[in-house]
Amino acid sequence: MASNNQNKPPKKLGVDEVTCDKEQKFGAEKMVGTANNARIRQAFSVVNGIQDLGLSSNPASNAGSECGTIEFTREDVEALLSEKMRYKNKFNYKERCENMMDYIKRLRLCIKWFQELEGDYAFEHERLRNALELSEQKCAEMELALRNKEEELNLIIVELRKSFASLQEKLAKEESDKLAALDSLAREKETRLNMERSHASLSEDLGKAQEELQSANQRIASINDMYKLLQEYNSSLQHYNTKLQKDIDAAHESIKRGEKEKSAIVENLSTLRGQYKSLQEQLSTYKASQDEAMRQKDALVHEVASMRVELQQVRDDRDHQLSQVQALTAEVIKHKELAVSSEDLEARCASQSNQIRSLSDQLAAAEEKLEVSDLSALETKTEFEGQKKLINELRNHLEDAEYKLIEGEKLRKRLHNTILELKGNIRVFCRVRPLLPDDSSGSEGKLISYPTTTEALGRGIDIMQNGQKHSFSFDRVFMPDESQEDVFVEISQLVQSALDGYKVCIFAYGQTGSGKTYTMMGKPGHPDLKGLIPRSLEQIFQTRQSLLSQGWKYEMQVSMLEIYNETIRDLLSTNRDASRLENACNGKQYAIKHDASGNTHVTDLTVVDVCSTKEVSYLLDRAAHSRSVGKTQMNEQSSRSHFVFTLRISGLNESTEQQVQGILNLIDLAGSERLSKSGSTGDRLKETQAINKSLSSLSDVIFALAKKEKKEDHVPFRNSKLTYLLQPCLGGDSKTLMFVNISPEASSVGESLCSLRFAARVNACEIGTPRRQTSMRSSESRLSLG
Ligand code: ADP
Ligand code: MG
């Protein structure tokens, strides 16, 4: 038994350890008070097979009191299990048996409780399982609901994200606004500070100003007095002004009179020239007749001399004969007897005296002749003298006339400049070409007419369209029969201006076939029909020669280019293909640049120094060739491009150190016909659009310049290559002339009307007063040409 008891503690200890472990694990402090826990612990103890428990002398506190509802605590069970039987007498089995019985009773009670407890547990277990199933069902439902909720939430999240993004954007915007606001705030602060500072200074100023005010008040009083005086002065000035206005009117009248006088002078001059020519012719005939007379006189003098010699001989002969006669008479006397021979001698004598008579007759005739010839010589001499006088008179007259001519020219120049000043520097000439044999036969006379009133003579043009008459007037209208020379005379003054240092532009505007190229270049192969460009250059070179004596030396440079579809082509380039290729791949070629002093430079453009008309005509030929090459290669006509001839002139007067820089631009514009008429498509369309664009930019520039005079707008020079190239020559200090060329063909009436309308608008423009570009020589002032 003892070994039985001794063996038990390790088992109990094991149980204790387990329970202790469990307790620690679950963190339960006491089993008492919590029925379930207590039950679990006790159940453990029982399951651990402690059914053969020993007897205990200390029964549980409530053991045996209530059989059915006895509750065991853990201590009770432990106390029950660790109960030891102690006996006074080891062999008192009866007592031991009783004790054991008691112990067993208690154990049974305990077991019974345990079993009840187990039943409870089973019931509990069932209930819990039901509850679990229920809760699982609920859980599944919940999960479903959750999933739905989650989807809903996801949707909401997406929406929220979107709104988040938009909000972020808004935020960014707001932030930038805020930054801007901050910036402006800072600026405002600064300005406020500045204001405060200025306020301070202003208040100082105010103080000063108040002081000044006082003094000013005093001054005002004195000024008021002065004002009264000035008012009086003003009224007198106004009087003076009205007087001046009258003077201006008078001056205008005198200009008109001057113009009339000018034309009278010019007429006078031409008649004088005619007179001079006829007189010179007369003079030469007189000279010839005088020479003839002199020759005759010489011959006569010669004849007279020979006659005289003859006479002398005859006289000698006579004297000799007389002496012979005397001798013979003496002989007769001496030899009276020689009577026979005397008759002979008498006969001889008679014949000889006859001879003598005839000879003296001859002599008399010769003398008469001599006298006559002497007379005629005298007459021719007097005539010659008279002629000489007449010639001298005529010379004086001519000198007078030339002086008058020079004076007239000076007056004309002055009047020209006055007219320009009054008119502004844009002028418009209209030229109507004659009907050509190839033209469609339309009677020009009926379509285009020229008013003959004194006011509109040479300045007006009327054109009929659909039975309606449209009248225009320009600075000059050239009728079809007016020659190239007639046209040039009118612009020679302008060309002269280029030598005087002005920038000059002359345009030819009009539809294709209206005579632009004819006007500018003339007819190839007909030197007498050459156009403005060759004539201008001739004049320039002539004038250059005559100005040499006044100390002027000029340098000239020529460039020629073509603007086709807004692309510049160099017409003097020697290797055209290479340059074109380069041009294609390098947009920088032929870039237009203006420097600060108003000089224009076109990169890579050929510029040639020239000093004679011959050189220029060679260059013109080269350019014409270049143009025609372009024509065949691109299958185009030259009339689809603008041709720009530029002559740069830089003159230097060594004696006065004066310097001038002039530019002469002569431009043959592309045909101005409108899109509808040419029925263009493709390349043609593009080209026509380019032409229309550049022509309209040209007019825009001209109109803007006219407006600018009234201080409006900017001038759109950059809208086309042409206007940008000519920018310095179109501004306020240059002279511009536009030829509007008109074709008389009936089919061109529409285009002609368009051209005339355009020209009339240009004609109405007033752009400033031209200015000469002169300067005194300095190291840097040579013309930059390029
Ligand atoms: P555009 O250059 O305007 O196209 P052109 O100058 O080529 O016109 O002239 C067309 C034709 O008319 C040419 O044959 C030209 O010789 C002739 N022509 C133009 N103007 C005159 C004129 N004033 N006198 C004689 N013929 C002219
Ligand atoms: Mg042409």
PDB file of N, CA, C and O in Angstrom, residues 707-736:
ATOM      1  N   LYS A 707      -0.854 106.089 -93.391  1.00  0.00           N
ATOM      2  CA  LYS A 707      -1.534 106.227 -92.097  1.00  0.00           C
ATOM      3  C   LYS A 707      -0.549 106.664 -91.029  1.00  0.00           C
ATOM      4  O   LYS A 707      -0.858 107.451 -90.175  1.00  0.00           O
ATOM      5  N   LYS A 708       0.680 106.082 -91.126  1.00  0.00           N
ATOM      6  CA  LYS A 708       1.670 106.336 -90.086  1.00  0.00           C
ATOM      7  C   LYS A 708       1.989 107.821 -89.990  1.00  0.00           C
ATOM      8  O   LYS A 708       2.356 108.310 -88.930  1.00  0.00           O
ATOM      9  N   GLU A 709       1.876 108.452 -91.161  1.00  0.00           N
ATOM     10  CA  GLU A 709       2.080 109.901 -91.147  1.00  0.00           C
ATOM     11  C   GLU A 709       1.123 110.530 -90.151  1.00  0.00           C
ATOM     12  O   GLU A 709       1.385 111.569 -89.614  1.00  0.00           O
ATOM     13  N   LYS A 710      -0.024 109.867 -90.004  1.00  0.00           N
ATOM     14  CA  LYS A 710      -0.982 110.400 -89.030  1.00  0.00           C
ATOM     15  C   LYS A 710      -0.804 109.670 -87.702  1.00  0.00           C
ATOM     16  O   LYS A 710      -1.719 109.543 -86.910  1.00  0.00           O
ATOM     17  N   LYS A 711       0.350 109.092 -87.506  1.00  0.00           N
ATOM     18  CA  LYS A 711       0.726 108.445 -86.231  1.00  0.00           C
ATOM     19  C   LYS A 711      -0.187 107.265 -85.876  1.00  0.00           C
ATOM     20  O   LYS A 711      -0.736 107.180 -84.800  1.00  0.00           O
ATOM     21  N   GLU A 712      -0.410 106.387 -86.820  1.00  0.00           N
ATOM     22  CA  GLU A 712      -1.215 105.193 -86.525  1.00  0.00           C
ATOM     23  C   GLU A 712      -0.430 103.954 -86.928  1.00  0.00           C
ATOM     24  O   GLU A 712       0.415 104.009 -87.805  1.00  0.00           O
ATOM     25  N   ASP A 713      -0.745 102.821 -86.304  1.00  0.00           N
ATOM     26  CA  ASP A 713      -0.353 101.505 -86.811  1.00  0.00           C
ATOM     27  C   ASP A 713       1.153 101.304 -86.996  1.00  0.00           C
ATOM     28  O   ASP A 713       1.933 102.214 -87.036  1.00  0.00           O
ATOM     29  N   HIS A 714       1.492 100.043 -87.142  1.00  0.00           N
ATOM     30  CA  HIS A 714       2.861  99.716 -87.529  1.00  0.00           C
ATOM     31  C   HIS A 714       2.827  99.310 -88.998  1.00  0.00           C
ATOM     32  O   HIS A 714       1.780  99.017 -89.535  1.00  0.00           O
ATOM     33  N   VAL A 715       3.973  99.374 -89.636  1.00  0.00           N
ATOM     34  CA  VAL A 715       3.996  99.110 -91.074  1.00  0.00           C
ATOM     35  C   VAL A 715       4.414  97.656 -91.314  1.00  0.00           C
ATOM     36  O   VAL A 715       5.480  97.249 -90.877  1.00  0.00           O
ATOM     37  N   PRO A 716       3.568  96.869 -92.013  1.00  0.00           N
ATOM     38  CA  PRO A 716       3.855  95.424 -92.121  1.00  0.00           C
ATOM     39  C   PRO A 716       4.867  95.103 -93.226  1.00  0.00           C
ATOM     40  O   PRO A 716       4.571  94.398 -94.155  1.00  0.00           O
ATOM     41  N   PHE A 717       6.091  95.640 -93.062  1.00  0.00           N
ATOM     42  CA  PHE A 717       7.120  95.386 -94.069  1.00  0.00           C
ATOM     43  C   PHE A 717       7.443  93.910 -94.192  1.00  0.00           C
ATOM     44  O   PHE A 717       7.786  93.417 -95.250  1.00  0.00           O
ATOM     45  N   ARG A 718       7.339  93.160 -93.071  1.00  0.00           N
ATOM     46  CA  ARG A 718       7.816  91.786 -93.077  1.00  0.00           C
ATOM     47  C   ARG A 718       6.847  90.800 -93.711  1.00  0.00           C
ATOM     48  O   ARG A 718       7.136  89.614 -93.788  1.00  0.00           O
ATOM     49  N   ASN A 719       5.694  91.301 -94.165  1.00  0.00           N
ATOM     50  CA  ASN A 719       4.711  90.371 -94.723  1.00  0.00           C
ATOM     51  C   ASN A 719       5.111  89.778 -96.058  1.00  0.00           C
ATOM     52  O   ASN A 719       4.561  88.770 -96.476  1.00  0.00           O
ATOM     53  N   SER A 720       6.047  90.378 -96.766  1.00  0.00           N
ATOM     54  CA  SER A 720       6.520  89.774 -98.008  1.00  0.00           C
ATOM     55  C   SER A 720       7.982  90.116 -98.219  1.00  0.00           C
ATOM     56  O   SER A 720       8.486  91.093 -97.672  1.00  0.00           O
ATOM     57  N   LYS A 721       8.660  89.246 -99.004  1.00  0.00           N
ATOM     58  CA  LYS A 721      10.089  89.457 -99.289  1.00  0.00           C
ATOM     59  C   LYS A 721      10.293  90.815 -99.948  1.00  0.00           C
ATOM     60  O   LYS A 721      11.223  91.536 -99.636  1.00  0.00           O
ATOM     61  N   LEU A 722       9.399  91.136-100.901  1.00  0.00           N
ATOM     62  CA  LEU A 722       9.572  92.364-101.683  1.00  0.00           C
ATOM     63  C   LEU A 722       9.561  93.597-100.779  1.00  0.00           C
ATOM     64  O   LEU A 722      10.468  94.419-100.832  1.00  0.00           O
ATOM     65  N   THR A 723       8.535  93.672 -99.917  1.00  0.00           N
ATOM     66  CA  THR A 723       8.428  94.869 -99.078  1.00  0.00           C
ATOM     67  C   THR A 723       9.541  94.906 -98.044  1.00  0.00           C
ATOM     68  O   THR A 723      10.039  95.972 -97.711  1.00  0.00           O
ATOM     69  N   TYR A 724       9.964  93.727 -97.565  1.00  0.00           N
ATOM     70  CA  TYR A 724      11.033  93.715 -96.572  1.00  0.00           C
ATOM     71  C   TYR A 724      12.340  94.169 -97.219  1.00  0.00           C
ATOM     72  O   TYR A 724      13.105  94.940 -96.636  1.00  0.00           O
ATOM     73  N   LEU A 725      12.560  93.703 -98.451  1.00  0.00           N
ATOM     74  CA  LEU A 725      13.768  94.089 -99.186  1.00  0.00           C
ATOM     75  C   LEU A 725      13.820  95.596 -99.385  1.00  0.00           C
ATOM     76  O   LEU A 725      14.859  96.225 -99.242  1.00  0.00           O
ATOM     77  N   LEU A 726      12.664  96.185 -99.706  1.00  0.00           N
ATOM     78  CA  LEU A 726      12.633  97.603-100.060  1.00  0.00           C
ATOM     79  C   LEU A 726      12.339  98.499 -98.862  1.00  0.00           C
ATOM     80  O   LEU A 726      12.175  99.697 -99.017  1.00  0.00           O
ATOM     81  N   GLN A 727      12.282  97.894 -97.666  1.00  0.00           N
ATOM     82  CA  GLN A 727      11.865  98.659 -96.472  1.00  0.00           C
ATOM     83  C   GLN A 727      12.517 100.053 -96.355  1.00  0.00           C
ATOM     84  O   GLN A 727      11.804 101.038 -96.230  1.00  0.00           O
ATOM     85  N   PRO A 728      13.869 100.153 -96.456  1.00  0.00           N
ATOM     86  CA  PRO A 728      14.453 101.478 -96.273  1.00  0.00           C
ATOM     87  C   PRO A 728      14.095 102.429 -97.401  1.00  0.00           C
ATOM     88  O   PRO A 728      14.200 103.632 -97.249  1.00  0.00           O
ATOM     89  N   CYS A 729      13.693 101.884 -98.562  1.00  0.00           N
ATOM     90  CA  CYS A 729      13.407 102.745 -99.714  1.00  0.00           C
ATOM     91  C   CYS A 729      11.927 103.081 -99.816  1.00  0.00           C
ATOM     92  O   CYS A 729      11.503 103.727-100.757  1.00  0.00           O
ATOM     93  N   LEU A 730      11.109 102.586 -98.885  1.00  0.00           N
ATOM     94  CA  LEU A 730       9.678 102.883 -98.949  1.00  0.00           C
ATOM     95  C   LEU A 730       9.247 103.802 -97.813  1.00  0.00           C
ATOM     96  O   LEU A 730       8.132 104.257 -97.773  1.00  0.00           O
ATOM     97  N   GLY A 731      10.181 104.052 -96.890  1.00  0.00           N
ATOM     98  CA  GLY A 731       9.808 104.818 -95.705  1.00  0.00           C
ATOM     99  C   GLY A 731       9.666 106.296 -96.009  1.00  0.00           C
ATOM    100  O   GLY A 731       9.586 106.703 -97.162  1.00  0.00           O
ATOM    101  N   GLY A 732       9.672 107.086 -94.951  1.00  0.00           N
ATOM    102  CA  GLY A 732       9.359 108.501 -95.101  1.00  0.00           C
ATOM    103  C   GLY A 732      10.372 109.316 -95.880  1.00  0.00           C
ATOM    104  O   GLY A 732      10.022 110.325 -96.447  1.00  0.00           O
ATOM    105  N   ASP A 733      11.650 108.868 -95.923  1.00  0.00           N
ATOM    106  CA  ASP A 733      12.634 109.754 -96.525  1.00  0.00           C
ATOM    107  C   ASP A 733      13.061 109.283 -97.912  1.00  0.00           C
ATOM    108  O   ASP A 733      14.190 109.423 -98.311  1.00  0.00           O
ATOM    109  N   SER A 734      12.154 108.696 -98.659  1.00  0.00           N
ATOM    110  CA  SER A 734      12.516 108.249 -99.990  1.00  0.00           C
ATOM    111  C   SER A 734      11.479 108.732-100.988  1.00  0.00           C
ATOM    112  O   SER A 734      10.427 109.226-100.625  1.00  0.00           O
ATOM    113  N   LYS A 735      11.819 108.587-102.277  1.00  0.00           N
ATOM    114  CA  LYS A 735      10.876 109.008-103.318  1.00  0.00           C
ATOM    115  C   LYS A 735      10.381 107.778-104.063  1.00  0.00           C
ATOM    116  O   LYS A 735      11.190 106.960-104.488  1.00  0.00           O
ATOM    117  N   THR A 736       9.094 107.654-104.163  1.00  0.00           N
ATOM    118  CA  THR A 736       8.522 106.488-104.825  1.00  0.00           C
ATOM    119  C   THR A 736       7.637 106.921-105.993  1.00  0.00           C
ATOM    120  O   THR A 736       6.878 107.869-105.870  1.00  0.00           O
TER     121      THR A 736
END
